[in-house]
Short mmCIF file of C-alpha atoms and ligand atoms in Angstrom, two decimals:
data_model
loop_
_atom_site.label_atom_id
_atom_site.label_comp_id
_atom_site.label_asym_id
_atom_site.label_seq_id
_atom_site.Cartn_x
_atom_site.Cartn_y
_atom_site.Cartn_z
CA UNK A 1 -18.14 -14.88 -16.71
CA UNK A 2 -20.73 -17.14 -17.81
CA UNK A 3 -19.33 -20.29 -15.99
CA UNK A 4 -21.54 -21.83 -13.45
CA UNK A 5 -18.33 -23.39 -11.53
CA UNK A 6 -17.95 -22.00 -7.88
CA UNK A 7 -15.88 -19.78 -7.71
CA UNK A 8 -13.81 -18.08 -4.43
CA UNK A 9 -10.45 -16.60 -3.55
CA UNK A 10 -8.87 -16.30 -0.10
CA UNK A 11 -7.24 -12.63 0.86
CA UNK A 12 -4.74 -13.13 3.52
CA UNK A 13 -3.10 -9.55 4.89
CA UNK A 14 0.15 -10.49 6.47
CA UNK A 15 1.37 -7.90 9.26
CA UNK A 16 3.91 -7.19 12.13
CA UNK A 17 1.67 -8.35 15.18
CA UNK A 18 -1.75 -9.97 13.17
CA UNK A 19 -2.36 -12.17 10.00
CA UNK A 20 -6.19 -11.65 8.81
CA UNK A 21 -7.59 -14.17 5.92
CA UNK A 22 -11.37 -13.17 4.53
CA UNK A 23 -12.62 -15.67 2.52
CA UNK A 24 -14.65 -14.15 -0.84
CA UNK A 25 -17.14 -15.99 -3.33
CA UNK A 26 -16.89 -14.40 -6.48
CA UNK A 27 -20.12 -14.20 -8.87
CA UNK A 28 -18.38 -12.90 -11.78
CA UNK A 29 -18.64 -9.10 -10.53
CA UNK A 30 -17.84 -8.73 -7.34
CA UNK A 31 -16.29 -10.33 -4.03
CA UNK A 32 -18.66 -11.45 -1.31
CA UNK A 33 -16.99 -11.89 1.91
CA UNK A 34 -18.33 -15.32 3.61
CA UNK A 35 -15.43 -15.82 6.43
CA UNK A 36 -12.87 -13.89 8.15
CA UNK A 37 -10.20 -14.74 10.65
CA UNK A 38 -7.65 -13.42 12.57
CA UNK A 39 -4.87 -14.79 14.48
CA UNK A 40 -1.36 -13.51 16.18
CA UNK A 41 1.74 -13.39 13.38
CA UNK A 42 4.17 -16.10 14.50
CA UNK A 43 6.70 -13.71 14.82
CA UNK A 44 10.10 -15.87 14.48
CA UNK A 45 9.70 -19.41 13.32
CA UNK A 46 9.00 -19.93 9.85
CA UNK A 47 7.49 -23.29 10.25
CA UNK A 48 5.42 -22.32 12.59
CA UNK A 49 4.32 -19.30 10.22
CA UNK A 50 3.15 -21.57 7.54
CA UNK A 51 1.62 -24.37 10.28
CA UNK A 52 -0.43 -21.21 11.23
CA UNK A 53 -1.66 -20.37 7.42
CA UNK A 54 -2.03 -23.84 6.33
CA UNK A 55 -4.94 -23.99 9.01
CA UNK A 56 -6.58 -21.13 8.19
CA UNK A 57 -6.73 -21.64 4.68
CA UNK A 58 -7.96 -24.99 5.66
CA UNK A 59 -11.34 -23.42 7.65
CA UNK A 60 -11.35 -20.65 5.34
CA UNK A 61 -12.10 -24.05 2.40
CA UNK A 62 -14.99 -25.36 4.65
CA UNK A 63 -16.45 -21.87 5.07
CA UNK A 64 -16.36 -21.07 1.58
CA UNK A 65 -16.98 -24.65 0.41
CA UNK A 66 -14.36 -24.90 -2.34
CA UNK A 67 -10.58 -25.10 -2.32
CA UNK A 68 -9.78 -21.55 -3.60
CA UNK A 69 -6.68 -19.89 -4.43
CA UNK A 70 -4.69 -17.52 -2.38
CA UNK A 71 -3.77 -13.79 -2.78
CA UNK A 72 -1.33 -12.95 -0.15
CA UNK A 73 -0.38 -9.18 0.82
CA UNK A 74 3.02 -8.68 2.32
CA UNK A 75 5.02 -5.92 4.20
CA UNK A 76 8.34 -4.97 2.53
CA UNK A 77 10.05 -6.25 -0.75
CA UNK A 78 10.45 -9.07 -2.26
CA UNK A 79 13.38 -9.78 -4.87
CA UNK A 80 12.19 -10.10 -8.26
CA UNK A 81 15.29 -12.44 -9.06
CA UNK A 82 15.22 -14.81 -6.34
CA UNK A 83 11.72 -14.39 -4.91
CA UNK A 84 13.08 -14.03 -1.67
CA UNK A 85 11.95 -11.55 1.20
CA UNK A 86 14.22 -9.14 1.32
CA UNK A 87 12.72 -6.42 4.06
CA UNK A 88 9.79 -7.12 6.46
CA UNK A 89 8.45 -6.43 9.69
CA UNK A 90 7.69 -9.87 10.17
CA UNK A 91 11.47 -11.49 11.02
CA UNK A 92 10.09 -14.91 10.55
CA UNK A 93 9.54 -14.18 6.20
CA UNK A 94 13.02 -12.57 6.15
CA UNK A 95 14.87 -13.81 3.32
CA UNK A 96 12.28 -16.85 2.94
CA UNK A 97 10.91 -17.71 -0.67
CA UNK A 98 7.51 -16.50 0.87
CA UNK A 99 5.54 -17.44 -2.51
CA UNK A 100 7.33 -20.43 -3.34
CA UNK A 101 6.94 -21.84 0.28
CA UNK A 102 3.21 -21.15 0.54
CA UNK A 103 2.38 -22.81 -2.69
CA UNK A 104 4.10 -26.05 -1.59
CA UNK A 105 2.40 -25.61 1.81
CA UNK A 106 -0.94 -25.31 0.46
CA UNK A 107 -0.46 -27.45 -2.63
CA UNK A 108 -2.47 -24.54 -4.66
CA UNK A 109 -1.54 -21.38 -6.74
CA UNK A 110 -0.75 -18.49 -4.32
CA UNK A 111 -0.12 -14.51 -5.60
CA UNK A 112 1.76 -12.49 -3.91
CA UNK A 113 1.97 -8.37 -3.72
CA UNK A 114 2.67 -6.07 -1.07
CA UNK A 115 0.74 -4.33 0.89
CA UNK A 116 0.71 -1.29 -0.95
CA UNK A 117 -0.44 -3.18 -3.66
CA UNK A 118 -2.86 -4.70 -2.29
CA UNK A 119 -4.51 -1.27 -1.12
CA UNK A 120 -4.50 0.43 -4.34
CA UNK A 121 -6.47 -3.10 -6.18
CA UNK A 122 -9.03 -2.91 -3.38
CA UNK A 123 -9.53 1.29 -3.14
CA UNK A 124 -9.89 0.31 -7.29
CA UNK A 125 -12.63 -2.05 -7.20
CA UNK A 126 -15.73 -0.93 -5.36
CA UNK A 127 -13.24 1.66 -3.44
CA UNK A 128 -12.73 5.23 -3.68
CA UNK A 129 -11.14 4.63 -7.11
CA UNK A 130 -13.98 2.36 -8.72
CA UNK A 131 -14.83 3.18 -12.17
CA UNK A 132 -11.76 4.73 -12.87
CA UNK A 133 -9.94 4.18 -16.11
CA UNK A 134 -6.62 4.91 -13.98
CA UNK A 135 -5.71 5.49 -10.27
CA UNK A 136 -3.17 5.62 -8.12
CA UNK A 137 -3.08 4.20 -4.43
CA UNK A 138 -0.59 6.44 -1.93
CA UNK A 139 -0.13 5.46 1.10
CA UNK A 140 1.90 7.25 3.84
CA UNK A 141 1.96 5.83 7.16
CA UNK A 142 4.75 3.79 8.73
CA UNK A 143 6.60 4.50 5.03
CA UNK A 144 5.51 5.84 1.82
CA UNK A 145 4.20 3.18 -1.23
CA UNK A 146 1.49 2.81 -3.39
CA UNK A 147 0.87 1.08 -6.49
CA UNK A 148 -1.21 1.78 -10.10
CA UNK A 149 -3.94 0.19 -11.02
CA UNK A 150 -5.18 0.72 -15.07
CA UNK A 151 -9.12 -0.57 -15.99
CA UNK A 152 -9.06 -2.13 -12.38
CA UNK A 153 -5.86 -4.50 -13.16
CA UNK A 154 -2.74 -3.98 -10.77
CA UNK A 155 -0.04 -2.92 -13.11
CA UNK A 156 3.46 -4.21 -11.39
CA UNK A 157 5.96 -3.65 -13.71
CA UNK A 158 9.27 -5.92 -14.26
CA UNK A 159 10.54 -6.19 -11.34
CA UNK A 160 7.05 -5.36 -9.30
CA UNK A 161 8.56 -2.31 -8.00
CA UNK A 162 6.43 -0.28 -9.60
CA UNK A 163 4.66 2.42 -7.63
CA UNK A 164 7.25 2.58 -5.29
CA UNK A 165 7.49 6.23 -5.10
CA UNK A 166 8.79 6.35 -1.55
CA UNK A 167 12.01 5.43 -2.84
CA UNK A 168 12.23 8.60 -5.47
CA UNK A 169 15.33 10.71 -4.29
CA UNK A 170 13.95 13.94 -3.02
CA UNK A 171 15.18 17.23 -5.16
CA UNK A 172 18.13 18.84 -4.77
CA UNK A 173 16.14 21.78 -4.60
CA UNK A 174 13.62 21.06 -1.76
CA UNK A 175 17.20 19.76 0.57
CA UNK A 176 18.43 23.52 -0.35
CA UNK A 177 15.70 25.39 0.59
CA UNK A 178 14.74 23.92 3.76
CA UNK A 179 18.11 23.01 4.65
CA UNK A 180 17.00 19.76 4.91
CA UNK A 181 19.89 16.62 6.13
CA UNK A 182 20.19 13.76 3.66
CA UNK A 183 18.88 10.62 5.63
CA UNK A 184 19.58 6.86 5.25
CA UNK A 185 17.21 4.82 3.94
CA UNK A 186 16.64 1.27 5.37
CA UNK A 187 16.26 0.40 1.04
CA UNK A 188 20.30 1.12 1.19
CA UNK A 189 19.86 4.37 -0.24
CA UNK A 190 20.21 7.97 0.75
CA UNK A 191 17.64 10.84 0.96
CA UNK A 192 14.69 9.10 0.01
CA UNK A 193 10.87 10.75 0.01
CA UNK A 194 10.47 8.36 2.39
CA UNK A 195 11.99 9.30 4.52
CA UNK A 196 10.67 13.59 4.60
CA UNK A 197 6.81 12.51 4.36
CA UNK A 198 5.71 9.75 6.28
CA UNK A 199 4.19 9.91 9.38
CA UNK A 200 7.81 9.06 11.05
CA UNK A 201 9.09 12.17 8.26
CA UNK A 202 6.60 14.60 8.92
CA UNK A 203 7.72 14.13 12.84
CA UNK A 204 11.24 13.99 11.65
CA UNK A 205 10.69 17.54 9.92
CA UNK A 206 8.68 19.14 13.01
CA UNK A 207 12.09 18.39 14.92
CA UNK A 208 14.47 19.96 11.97
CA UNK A 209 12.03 23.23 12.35
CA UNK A 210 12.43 23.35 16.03
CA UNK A 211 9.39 21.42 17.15
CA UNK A 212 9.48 19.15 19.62
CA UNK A 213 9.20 14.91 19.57
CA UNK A 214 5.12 15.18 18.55
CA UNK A 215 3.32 12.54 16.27
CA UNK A 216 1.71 14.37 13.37
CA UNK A 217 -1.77 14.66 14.63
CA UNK A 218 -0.32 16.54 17.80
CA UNK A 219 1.43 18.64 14.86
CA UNK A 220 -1.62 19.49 13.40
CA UNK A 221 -3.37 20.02 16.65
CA UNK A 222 -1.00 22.45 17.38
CA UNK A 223 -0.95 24.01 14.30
CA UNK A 224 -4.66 24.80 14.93
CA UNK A 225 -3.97 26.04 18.29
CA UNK A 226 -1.87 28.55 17.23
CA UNK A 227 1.82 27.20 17.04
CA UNK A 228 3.59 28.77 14.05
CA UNK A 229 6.32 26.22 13.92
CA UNK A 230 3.16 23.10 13.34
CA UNK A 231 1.88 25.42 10.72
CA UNK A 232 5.26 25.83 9.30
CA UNK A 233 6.18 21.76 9.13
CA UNK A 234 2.16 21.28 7.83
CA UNK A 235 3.28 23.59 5.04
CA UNK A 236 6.93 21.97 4.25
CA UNK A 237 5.10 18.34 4.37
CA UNK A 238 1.90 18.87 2.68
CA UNK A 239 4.88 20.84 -0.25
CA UNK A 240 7.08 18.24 -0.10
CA UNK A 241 4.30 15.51 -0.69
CA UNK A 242 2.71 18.38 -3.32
CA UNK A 243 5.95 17.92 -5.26
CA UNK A 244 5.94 13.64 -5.24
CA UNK A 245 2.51 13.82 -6.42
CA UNK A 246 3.07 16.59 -8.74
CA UNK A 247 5.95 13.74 -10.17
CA UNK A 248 3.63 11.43 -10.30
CA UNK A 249 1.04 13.28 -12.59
CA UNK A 250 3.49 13.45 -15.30
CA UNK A 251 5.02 9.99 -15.01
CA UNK A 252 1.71 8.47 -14.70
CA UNK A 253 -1.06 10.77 -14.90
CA UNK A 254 -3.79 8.84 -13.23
CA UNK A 255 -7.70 9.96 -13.22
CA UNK A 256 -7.93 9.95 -9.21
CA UNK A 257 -5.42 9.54 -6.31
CA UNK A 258 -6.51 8.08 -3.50
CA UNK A 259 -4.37 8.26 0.19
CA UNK A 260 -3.57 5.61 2.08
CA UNK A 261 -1.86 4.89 5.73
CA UNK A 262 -2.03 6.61 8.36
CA UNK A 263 -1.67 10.41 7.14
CA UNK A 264 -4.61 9.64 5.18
CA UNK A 265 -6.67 10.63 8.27
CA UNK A 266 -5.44 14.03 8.48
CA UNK A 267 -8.07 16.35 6.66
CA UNK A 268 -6.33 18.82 5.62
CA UNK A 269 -4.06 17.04 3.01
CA UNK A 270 -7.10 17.30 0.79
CA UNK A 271 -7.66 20.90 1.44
CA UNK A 272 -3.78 21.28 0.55
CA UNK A 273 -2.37 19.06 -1.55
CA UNK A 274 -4.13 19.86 -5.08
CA UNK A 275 -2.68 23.66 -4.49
CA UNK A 276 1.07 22.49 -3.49
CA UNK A 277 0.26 19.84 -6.61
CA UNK A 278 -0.21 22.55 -8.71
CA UNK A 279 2.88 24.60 -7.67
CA UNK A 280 5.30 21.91 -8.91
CA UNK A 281 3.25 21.44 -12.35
CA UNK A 282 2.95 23.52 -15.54
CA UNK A 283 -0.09 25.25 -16.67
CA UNK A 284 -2.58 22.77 -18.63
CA UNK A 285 -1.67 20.32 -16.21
CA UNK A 286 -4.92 19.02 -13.99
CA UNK A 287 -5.01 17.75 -10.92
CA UNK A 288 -6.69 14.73 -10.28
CA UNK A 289 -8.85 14.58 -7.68
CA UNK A 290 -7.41 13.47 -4.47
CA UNK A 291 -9.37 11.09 -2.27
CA UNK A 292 -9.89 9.20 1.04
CA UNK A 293 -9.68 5.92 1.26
CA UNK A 294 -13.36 3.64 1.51
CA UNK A 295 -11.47 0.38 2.70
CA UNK A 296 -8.15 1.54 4.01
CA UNK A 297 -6.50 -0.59 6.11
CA UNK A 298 -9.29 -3.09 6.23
CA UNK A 299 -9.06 -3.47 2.57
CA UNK A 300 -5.13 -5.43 2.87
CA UNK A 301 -6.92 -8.76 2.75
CA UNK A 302 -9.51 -7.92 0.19
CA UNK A 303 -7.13 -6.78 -2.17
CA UNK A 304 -5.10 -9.81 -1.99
CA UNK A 305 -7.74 -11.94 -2.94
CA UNK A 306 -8.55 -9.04 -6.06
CA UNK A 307 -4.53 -9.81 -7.07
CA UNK A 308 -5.28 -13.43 -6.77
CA UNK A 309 -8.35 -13.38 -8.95
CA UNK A 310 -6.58 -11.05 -11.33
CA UNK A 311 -3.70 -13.33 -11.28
CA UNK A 312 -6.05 -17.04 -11.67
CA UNK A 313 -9.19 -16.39 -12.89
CA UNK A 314 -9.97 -17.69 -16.71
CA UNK A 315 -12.41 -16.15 -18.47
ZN1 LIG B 401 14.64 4.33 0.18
#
């Protein structure tokens, strides 16, 4: 960019119990951060939710001294037809035009992605990811998303689902062998990844194997201590996941993967996952390297204010 014009997006990362905005100048490379704020989500009134926004874009303006536009990141999905909110932790957006609302609010163009989305821009520029060509963002925490990102641009698809690997039915195969129940979905279907390998599935699948109620760093813990039903639900998870990923390498093939969420904390994914990877893929096939996440969680609002530049910015 050769334009001398100020230039500054606003990030906001929308969640269950906080809403965080970091304010970014941009000097045609890279995002500064000049101001951050965070405040309690207004859980249930709608209103209220965009009073709250509409005054901290306002200080995040002075801060930054320019009236920027506004990536937003989102829990949950939004409805490509009618741009409504269609799941969310936050019952105040449910079934709200979120986008639509926030640009009259704010009288300025607003992008919106979710969260997962968000993640996999900002672990792509300056992350984990950065320089390259393709990547891949997982996360698994709460649930199980991610999103794509090709030469640093979030690739969303046609109905900006894509990424949403979560959702993938898991094989008939892996329910045989382990004996595994098919579980609802709160998307409306049934037997989602979802479902198996998030933190609530790994827990889910230390029960199935005769465990008890544990969270999945007391699996692990256990594992190491000597339990052989932790080791054996490490093994089903970290195959299970093996297999999604090993999916993903021939639908999309990307040059690194890097993990999101909460699981990404548990070390021995990377120790594990390339080998299970490589069980589910034909010879040839390499994996990519999988990697930890450099922004993680703190990275929500920076990449919404990535998908807003990559949405506004003219060249
Ligand atoms: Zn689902």
């Amino acid at each position: 960019m050769t334009n001398s014009e100020p230039r500054g997006y606003h990030g906001i990362d929308i969640g269950g119990t906080k809403i965080e905005l970091v304010a970014f100048a941009d000097n045609g490379h890279e995002l500064k951060e000049v101001h951050r704020e965070r405040i309690a989500t207004p859980g249930t009134d709608f209103a209220e939710f965009l009073l709250a926004i509409q005054g901290l874009v306002g200080r995040a303006d002075k801060a930054l001294g320019l009236r920027a536009p506004v990536g937003v990141g989102l829990p949950g999905v939004i409805d490509s037809a009618t741009g409504r909110q269609l799941s969310s932790n936050v019952p105040a957006l449910n079934g709200r035009a979120v986008a639509h609302a926030l640009k009259d609010a704010l009288e300025r163009p607003v992008a919106i992605g979710n969260d997962c989305q968000c993640f996999a821009l900002s672990e792509a520029h300056g992350g984990a990811a950065h320089g390259q060509p393709t990547m891949f963002g997982a996360i698994i925490g709460t649930g199980a998303g991610g999103g794509y990102c090709v030469d640093g641009r979030l690739l969303r698809g046609a109905n900006g689902v894509a990424g949403e690997w979560g959702h993938w039915p898991l094989p008939a195969s892996q329910f045989a062998a382990a004996a595994l129940p098919v579980l609802d979905c709160p998307c409306g279907r049934r037997g989602c990844l979802e479902r198996y390998v998030s933190g609530p599935g790994m827990s889910r699948l230390h029960l199935h194997l005769g465990g008890g109620d544990e969270t999945p760093a007391a699996i692990v813990a256990q594992a190491r201590a000597g339990s052989a039903i932790a080791a054996k639900t490490m093994a089903l998870h970290a195959d299970l996941l093996g297999h999604a990923l090993a999916t993903l390498v021939l639908t999309l093939d990307p040059h690194a993967i890097v993990l999101g969420g909460g699981l990404s904390q548990l070390a021995h994914l990377y120790d594990q996952l390339p080998a299970a990877m490589r069980r589910h893929l034909f010879p040839g096939v390499r994996v990519p390297p999988i990697l930890p996440p450099k922004f993680g969680d703190a990275g929500g609002a920076r990449g919404a204010a990535l998908l807003a530049r990559q949405q506004f910015a003219t060249p």
